[in-house]
């Protein structure tokens, strides 16, 4: 037996990439949300019938969980929209929790009351990952449209912790909240929790009434923000001597799959691969949308396979082969800023409409990072 | 010895892992990895097997000598006990092993 979470995780992912097994996946249970964040890539209205009608049913999610489990799914994240908008959330979650997954829940936290926390505590997920949109009701109002959300979320975090549920916080930086970073960090630190920072805000995939591109930071603002995070990290590292542990990580965005580490890159060199994804997408990871589309990651609407028609295994096979047809961006490959850039096929596609065209937003960001010497 | 219920042995891309189910996550939040022979022993322990049975089975399945098998099994069972992965045993039994 061996321990060490990061090592175990990386080892399983490495093996899965080589085998092409679908080990990591997102189930996007709904696109509906009680919040309406200005930058959201997916959000639809809470009771929108046209969306409700097309959501996979309770039984479909449970059955797809079983099928995916039989093909090797281990790391399962449930996300939305807001997962707790589904009245049948526990009817989906509880059976999934008995199938042999390591489950993470993505939620805005605001709908978690004492009863839900207690019920989760009976069969806890591996962790609950909550996004903090600000450090006060005013900022919550500006970002999510719900000032009252702030107190609810803080209360939910405390309820979950009281149930001994592992909680992780993250924050998504946009114009309306990025100046509050330090206060958000203080909240996380005060609760003894890690804070992840989502720094890349993608254009909208679907949904209504949100406007990511006009609310995200400009490339230069973002590079400055990253520089600030870098300095903050350095300062806190010094403070380690004072026994203050630094708990901050930059996660880019959370809908793209995990970047492949150096070790796996070396492994892949020895095994020829035509896949241009520089992450786990279509290699060993997938995204399953609220209406049953299997895609490489949460940013993309194509390539896409309808699981309702093909079932999980067939869909995964289709997705893997469709992933191989995604073209490479030659300009990115030979670009001097490549190392500082977060280019990937999915980001290029949502930014420019093509997989193989450099994205101005990412190019400007990379140049600004170079000027400010943001280490990436 | 019998391993607790609610711990699922799974093979993921050729790796053996044990994943806690439902309420078991309360006491064990994470994943345990096992070697091939560890998984072999685990399957026997799911049904409840004593040390002698484990030794006999291991000797039949793998090309090793008895002393090695006994010491490997002893260590494996210790780890299982230390991590509270087995059903409670009476003290006498626990003392016998080693
Ligand atoms: C869509 S939300 C779903 C889970 C939950 N409703 C929440 O807000 O945490 C998943 C994550 O994506 C982030 N996000 C929202 N819009 C985004 C965008 N346009 N680009 C990148 N991340 C975004 C959210 O802040 C959140 O951390
Ligand atoms: S980011 Fe999350 S909380 Fe905000 S609107 Fe989108 S789904 Fe809802
Ligand atoms: S997106 Fe632009 S900066 Fe980034 S690698 Fe491609 S060409 Fe270079």
XYZ file of C-alpha atoms and ligand atoms in Angstrom:
517
model
C 0.000 0.000 0.000
C 1.248 3.457 -0.682
C 0.036 6.911 0.165
C 0.624 10.480 -0.943
C -2.394 11.866 -2.746
C -0.581 13.792 -5.502
C 1.607 10.813 -6.321
C -1.300 8.389 -6.438
C -3.322 10.772 -8.582
C -0.511 11.407 -11.047
C 0.331 7.725 -11.320
C -3.239 6.737 -12.112
C -3.591 9.568 -14.622
C -0.333 8.571 -16.312
C -1.450 4.975 -16.708
C -4.901 6.043 -17.878
C -3.480 8.289 -20.582
C -1.466 5.409 -21.938
C -4.450 3.072 -21.800
C -6.894 5.693 -23.060
C -9.199 4.932 -20.122
C -11.817 7.540 -19.078
C -10.554 7.966 -15.533
C -11.510 11.604 -14.905
C -14.806 13.201 -15.784
C -17.209 16.038 -15.132
C -20.948 15.509 -14.895
C -22.553 18.889 -15.528
C -25.858 18.144 -13.859
C -27.586 21.347 -14.897
C -26.946 24.674 -16.567
C -29.538 26.388 -14.385
C -28.399 28.575 -11.536
C -29.819 30.730 -8.749
C -26.967 33.206 -9.329
C -26.335 35.026 -12.552
C -22.642 35.812 -12.587
C -21.630 38.363 -15.182
C -18.848 36.192 -16.572
C -20.561 32.808 -16.486
C -19.992 30.618 -19.532
C -23.046 28.434 -19.038
C -25.704 29.854 -16.736
C -29.404 29.633 -17.620
C -32.430 30.803 -15.645
C -33.491 28.867 -12.511
C -36.797 27.516 -13.783
C -36.330 27.817 -17.540
C -38.545 25.130 -19.011
C -36.679 24.647 -22.249
C -33.559 23.843 -20.264
C -35.346 21.758 -17.658
C -36.873 19.606 -20.363
C -33.558 18.764 -21.933
C -31.650 17.942 -18.766
C -30.694 14.309 -18.352
C -33.032 12.666 -15.865
C -32.169 11.274 -12.439
C -32.089 7.732 -13.817
C -29.987 8.721 -16.805
C -27.281 10.259 -14.599
C -27.224 7.256 -12.306
C -27.078 4.843 -15.236
C -24.346 6.857 -16.962
C -22.425 6.839 -13.692
C -22.606 3.054 -13.680
C -21.530 2.773 -17.305
C -18.649 5.206 -16.833
C -17.575 3.412 -13.663
C -17.457 0.123 -15.564
C -15.091 1.746 -18.061
C -12.789 3.031 -15.333
C -14.107 6.434 -14.208
C -12.552 7.199 -10.829
C -12.247 10.976 -10.377
C -15.734 12.402 -10.788
C -16.636 16.077 -10.432
C -20.262 17.162 -10.269
C -20.729 20.708 -11.515
C -23.289 23.037 -13.046
C -24.803 25.598 -13.282
C -25.646 25.093 -9.675
C -25.924 21.428 -8.709
C -28.228 22.191 -5.770
C -30.787 23.683 -8.166
C -31.716 20.109 -9.016
C -34.463 18.970 -6.686
C -33.246 15.412 -7.268
C -29.624 16.237 -6.413
C -29.397 13.674 -3.624
C -31.184 11.055 -5.741
C -28.314 11.368 -8.186
C -25.518 11.977 -5.706
C -26.248 9.209 -3.228
C -26.237 6.328 -5.741
C -23.099 7.781 -7.351
C -21.448 7.933 -3.939
C -21.839 4.148 -3.635
C -20.280 3.329 -7.014
C -16.586 3.655 -6.234
C -15.740 7.206 -7.295
C -13.630 9.872 -5.704
C -16.166 12.697 -5.877
C -15.694 16.465 -5.925
C -18.653 18.859 -5.850
C -18.446 22.262 -7.534
C -20.977 24.673 -6.095
C -21.536 28.335 -5.339
C -22.520 27.187 -1.840
C -25.492 29.489 -1.450
C -28.158 26.775 -1.440
C -26.479 24.581 1.171
C -28.461 24.783 4.407
C -28.059 22.783 7.630
C -30.178 19.904 6.332
C -28.230 19.562 3.076
C -24.917 19.781 4.911
C -26.048 17.071 7.299
C -27.160 14.838 4.468
C -23.862 15.352 2.643
C -22.048 14.611 5.880
C -23.604 11.149 5.977
C -21.941 10.214 2.690
C -19.329 12.909 2.224
C -17.785 13.688 -1.110
C -14.009 13.715 -1.192
C -14.285 17.497 -1.245
C -16.639 20.392 -1.834
C -15.135 23.145 -3.940
C -16.855 26.504 -3.470
C -16.246 29.632 -5.543
C -16.080 32.874 -3.535
C -17.145 35.797 -5.692
C -16.233 38.550 -3.296
C -15.534 39.420 0.310
C -18.746 41.352 1.040
C -22.432 41.474 0.060
C -21.873 44.475 -2.253
C -19.373 42.623 -4.391
C -21.562 39.528 -4.430
C -24.333 41.781 -5.688
C -22.171 43.161 -8.487
C -20.783 39.802 -9.626
C -23.628 37.354 -9.032
C -26.637 39.654 -8.820
C -27.252 38.397 -5.261
C -25.843 40.465 -2.382
C -27.522 38.166 0.156
C -25.492 35.317 -1.320
C -22.371 36.330 0.587
C -23.675 35.547 4.069
C -25.337 32.372 2.836
C -22.104 31.108 1.334
C -20.032 31.865 4.428
C -22.655 30.127 6.534
C -22.663 27.110 4.177
C -18.884 26.776 4.456
C -19.157 26.706 8.239
C -21.963 24.133 8.103
C -19.894 21.867 5.850
C -16.828 22.191 8.050
C -18.945 21.372 11.096
C -19.893 18.125 9.312
C -16.176 17.382 8.819
C -16.523 17.738 5.080
C -13.385 18.785 3.272
C -13.865 22.219 1.703
C -11.717 24.012 -0.829
C -12.278 27.594 -1.933
C -11.551 29.237 -5.217
C -12.199 32.657 -6.644
C -12.750 33.702 -10.235
C -11.188 37.085 -10.932
C -13.172 39.620 -12.965
C -13.256 43.425 -13.082
C -15.824 43.635 -10.306
C -13.947 41.602 -7.703
C -10.236 41.396 -8.456
C -9.343 44.319 -6.216
C -10.790 42.381 -3.314
C -8.325 39.530 -3.636
C -6.641 40.185 -0.294
C -9.930 40.254 1.586
C -11.016 37.041 -0.125
C -7.712 35.471 0.841
C -8.204 36.603 4.447
C -11.599 34.905 4.552
C -10.144 31.647 3.244
C -7.190 31.838 5.563
C -9.428 32.691 8.519
C -11.391 29.513 7.849
C -8.156 27.559 7.477
C -8.864 26.778 3.825
C -6.910 26.718 0.588
C -7.767 29.349 -2.010
C -7.443 28.603 -5.715
C -7.549 31.437 -8.225
C -9.309 31.010 -11.543
C -7.526 33.524 -13.746
C -8.743 32.617 -17.217
C -12.300 33.601 -18.013
C -13.535 32.052 -21.254
C -16.126 33.427 -23.656
C -19.654 32.147 -23.203
C -20.380 28.599 -24.291
C -24.152 28.882 -23.934
C -26.771 30.271 -21.577
C -28.178 33.745 -21.511
C -27.602 37.270 -20.345
C -24.003 36.956 -19.239
C -21.022 38.631 -20.850
C -17.662 37.084 -19.946
C -15.622 39.012 -22.483
C -16.670 42.432 -21.241
C -16.354 41.538 -17.596
C -13.094 39.636 -17.522
C -9.828 41.446 -16.893
C -8.073 42.959 -19.902
C -4.876 41.098 -20.777
C -2.719 43.767 -19.130
C -4.913 43.935 -16.024
C -4.723 40.154 -15.800
C -0.933 40.080 -16.133
C -0.706 42.721 -13.365
C -3.055 40.683 -11.222
C -0.916 37.601 -11.755
C 2.159 39.617 -10.873
C 0.439 40.743 -7.680
C -0.346 37.089 -6.866
C 3.247 36.169 -7.524
C 4.553 38.879 -5.178
C 1.944 37.950 -2.594
C 3.099 34.373 -2.773
C 6.732 35.390 -2.316
C 5.897 37.595 0.630
C 3.954 34.817 2.268
C 6.714 32.339 1.618
C 8.945 34.545 3.764
C 6.248 34.495 6.370
C 6.513 30.730 6.475
C 9.251 31.324 8.999
C 6.491 32.738 11.154
C 4.712 29.436 10.710
C 2.140 30.858 8.368
C 1.415 28.285 5.718
C 0.813 29.553 2.253
C -2.351 28.233 0.785
C -2.841 29.627 -2.662
C -2.770 28.150 -6.100
C -3.535 29.455 -9.564
C -5.899 27.135 -11.396
C -6.376 28.955 -14.709
C -9.914 27.818 -15.309
C -11.681 24.851 -13.909
C -13.503 23.635 -16.974
C -10.462 22.594 -18.900
C -8.904 19.310 -17.972
C -5.693 19.016 -15.979
C -2.443 19.861 -17.692
C -0.194 16.921 -18.267
C 2.924 16.946 -16.122
C 6.527 16.617 -17.292
C 6.687 12.943 -16.452
C 3.808 12.091 -18.716
C 5.176 14.255 -21.517
C 8.311 12.140 -21.450
C 6.250 8.991 -21.455
C 4.219 10.181 -24.406
C 7.354 10.932 -26.414
C 8.131 7.251 -26.371
C 4.634 6.361 -27.487
C 3.636 8.204 -30.614
C 0.485 10.234 -30.185
C -1.406 12.358 -32.683
C -3.527 14.007 -30.045
C -2.906 17.768 -29.871
C -4.505 18.327 -26.463
C -1.742 19.247 -24.049
C -3.945 18.140 -21.192
C -5.890 15.043 -20.207
C -8.933 15.897 -22.389
C -9.901 13.014 -24.712
C -6.830 11.106 -23.464
C -8.319 10.085 -20.119
C -10.778 12.874 -19.309
C -14.172 14.022 -20.521
C -16.984 16.468 -19.866
C -20.617 15.333 -19.930
C -22.979 18.261 -20.374
C -26.378 18.704 -18.708
C -28.138 17.668 -21.931
C -26.034 14.588 -22.553
C -23.202 15.715 -24.825
C -19.824 14.148 -24.271
C -17.099 16.699 -25.059
C -13.368 17.073 -24.343
C -13.861 19.823 -21.755
C -16.333 22.360 -20.428
C -15.276 25.091 -22.825
C -16.151 23.220 -25.981
C -19.343 22.291 -27.782
C -17.426 20.241 -30.368
C -16.306 17.577 -30.923
C -19.382 16.257 -29.202
C -21.110 12.885 -28.997
C -24.685 12.296 -27.857
C -24.556 9.796 -24.969
C -28.306 9.369 -25.055
C -27.907 7.819 -28.472
C -24.649 5.939 -28.065
C -24.303 5.127 -24.379
C -21.121 5.913 -22.486
C -18.595 3.480 -23.911
C -19.375 4.097 -27.585
C -19.447 7.841 -26.977
C -16.055 7.739 -25.271
C -14.584 5.823 -28.192
C -16.043 8.357 -30.651
C -14.746 11.241 -28.576
C -11.242 9.816 -28.413
C -11.059 9.422 -32.157
C -12.659 12.835 -32.775
C -10.006 14.290 -30.464
C -7.360 13.060 -32.872
C -8.870 15.138 -35.684
C -8.424 18.401 -33.794
C -5.771 20.331 -35.713
C -2.670 21.833 -34.193
C -1.928 25.575 -34.236
C 1.422 25.882 -35.969
C 1.869 29.529 -35.035
C 1.520 28.705 -31.360
C 3.950 25.825 -31.717
C 6.704 28.059 -33.023
C 5.842 31.104 -30.908
C 8.475 32.736 -28.712
C 5.875 33.324 -25.977
C 4.669 29.722 -25.930
C 6.094 28.977 -22.493
C 4.244 31.883 -20.899
C 1.032 31.264 -22.755
C -2.038 29.280 -21.699
C -2.854 28.392 -25.289
C -4.631 25.094 -25.874
C -6.940 23.849 -28.626
C -10.069 24.542 -26.577
C -9.125 28.092 -25.622
C -8.151 28.928 -29.192
C -11.457 27.554 -30.410
C -13.625 29.536 -27.996
C -11.593 32.698 -28.474
C -11.326 32.611 -32.282
C -13.756 30.020 -33.595
C -10.871 27.835 -34.787
C -8.628 25.303 -33.113
C -5.605 26.451 -35.057
C -5.722 30.234 -34.889
C -3.789 32.262 -32.281
C -6.087 34.091 -29.864
C -5.437 37.856 -29.514
C -6.481 37.797 -25.829
C -3.957 35.065 -25.043
C -1.224 36.651 -27.224
C -1.578 40.017 -25.465
C -1.606 38.337 -22.101
C 1.567 36.402 -22.883
C 3.374 39.545 -24.011
C 2.277 41.402 -20.893
C 3.415 38.466 -18.770
C 6.827 38.617 -20.459
C 7.123 42.354 -19.816
C 6.144 42.034 -16.179
C 8.212 38.881 -15.776
C 5.324 36.866 -14.511
C 6.741 33.417 -13.922
C 4.457 30.872 -15.402
C -9.464 -11.316 9.160
C -12.063 -9.583 7.105
C -11.791 -6.170 5.482
C -14.608 -3.775 6.240
C -17.569 -3.509 3.931
C -17.856 -0.332 1.879
C -14.318 -0.511 0.550
C -14.326 -1.245 -3.166
C -11.388 -2.846 -4.895
C -11.093 -1.500 -8.434
C -8.681 -1.915 -11.293
C -8.081 1.399 -13.023
C -5.873 1.341 -16.106
C -3.933 -1.614 -14.713
C -3.560 -0.095 -11.216
C -5.276 -1.624 -8.213
C -7.023 0.837 -5.941
C -9.387 0.638 -2.989
C -12.037 3.348 -2.864
C -14.269 4.065 0.149
C -17.987 4.044 -0.635
C -20.710 6.311 0.742
C -20.504 6.596 4.517
C -16.988 5.059 4.611
C -15.600 8.376 3.350
C -16.294 9.736 6.848
C -13.402 7.690 8.240
C -11.318 7.238 5.112
C -11.244 10.093 2.625
C -8.886 9.133 -0.159
C -7.691 6.254 -2.270
C -5.477 3.330 -1.345
C -3.287 1.752 -3.992
C -2.370 -1.920 -3.911
C 0.131 -4.040 -5.773
C -1.056 -6.985 -7.834
C -0.424 -9.405 -4.963
C -1.946 -6.938 -2.483
C -5.125 -6.993 -4.565
C -4.992 -10.786 -4.610
C -4.870 -10.870 -0.812
C -7.533 -8.161 -0.537
C -10.003 -10.276 -2.507
C -9.487 -13.136 -0.067
C -9.855 -10.760 2.873
C -13.159 -9.522 1.493
C -14.515 -12.983 2.202
C -12.648 -13.215 5.492
C -9.479 -15.318 5.449
C -7.013 -16.357 8.128
C -3.298 -15.994 7.786
C -2.707 -19.648 6.940
C -5.238 -19.551 4.118
C -3.623 -16.416 2.760
C -0.202 -18.040 2.848
C -1.410 -21.172 1.073
C -3.174 -19.139 -1.597
C -0.200 -16.872 -2.160
C 2.167 -19.850 -2.468
C -0.129 -21.448 -5.001
C -0.471 -18.290 -7.077
C 3.039 -16.856 -6.908
C 6.476 -18.358 -7.247
C 7.833 -17.476 -3.778
C 9.052 -19.355 -0.733
C 6.979 -19.721 2.402
C 9.114 -17.485 4.636
C 8.823 -14.580 2.195
C 5.095 -15.155 1.796
C 4.552 -15.162 5.570
C 6.528 -12.017 6.173
C 4.844 -10.189 3.250
C 1.428 -11.194 4.486
C 2.306 -10.183 8.050
C 3.287 -6.722 6.883
C 0.212 -6.416 4.699
C -2.117 -7.346 7.549
C -0.348 -4.923 9.877
C -0.905 -2.090 7.438
C -4.546 -3.022 7.134
C -4.931 -3.002 10.914
C -3.035 0.236 11.370
C -5.338 1.932 8.877
C -8.436 0.399 10.489
C -9.493 -1.198 7.242
C -10.572 -4.467 8.843
C -13.528 -5.416 10.966
C -12.809 -5.400 14.695
C -11.047 -8.561 15.862
C -10.783 -10.016 19.319
C -7.499 -9.089 20.944
C -6.229 -12.684 21.021
C -6.360 -13.002 17.265
C -4.610 -9.714 16.759
C -1.853 -10.807 19.115
C -1.290 -14.058 17.267
C -0.290 -12.485 14.027
C 3.364 -11.653 13.226
C -19.863 27.367 -13.912
S -19.343 27.217 -12.255
C -20.346 25.876 -11.664
C -20.211 25.652 -10.176
C -20.797 26.715 -9.261
N -22.007 27.279 -9.756
C -19.761 27.778 -8.977
O -19.995 28.934 -9.357
O -18.737 27.454 -8.401
C -17.729 26.443 -12.266
C -16.578 27.405 -12.145
O -16.399 28.096 -13.359
C -16.095 29.439 -13.071
N -16.470 30.234 -14.227
C -17.637 30.852 -14.471
N -17.618 31.463 -15.665
C -16.407 31.225 -16.191
C -15.799 31.576 -17.424
N -16.427 32.293 -18.333
N -14.537 31.155 -17.645
C -13.884 30.413 -16.714
N -14.417 30.036 -15.538
C -15.673 30.447 -15.279
C -16.910 29.713 -11.853
O -16.463 30.860 -11.181
C -16.713 28.450 -11.066
O -15.519 28.506 -10.324
S -20.448 30.820 -12.190
Fe -21.547 29.295 -10.968
S -22.717 30.553 -9.525
Fe -22.112 31.909 -11.125
S -23.830 31.920 -12.583
Fe -22.338 30.399 -13.289
S -23.014 28.505 -12.477
Fe -24.022 30.124 -11.297
S -1.853 32.088 -28.406
Fe -0.452 33.685 -29.191
S 1.097 34.012 -27.580
Fe 0.044 32.067 -27.129
S 1.381 30.553 -28.120
Fe -0.245 31.029 -29.613
S 0.646 32.676 -30.872
Fe 1.923 32.514 -29.017
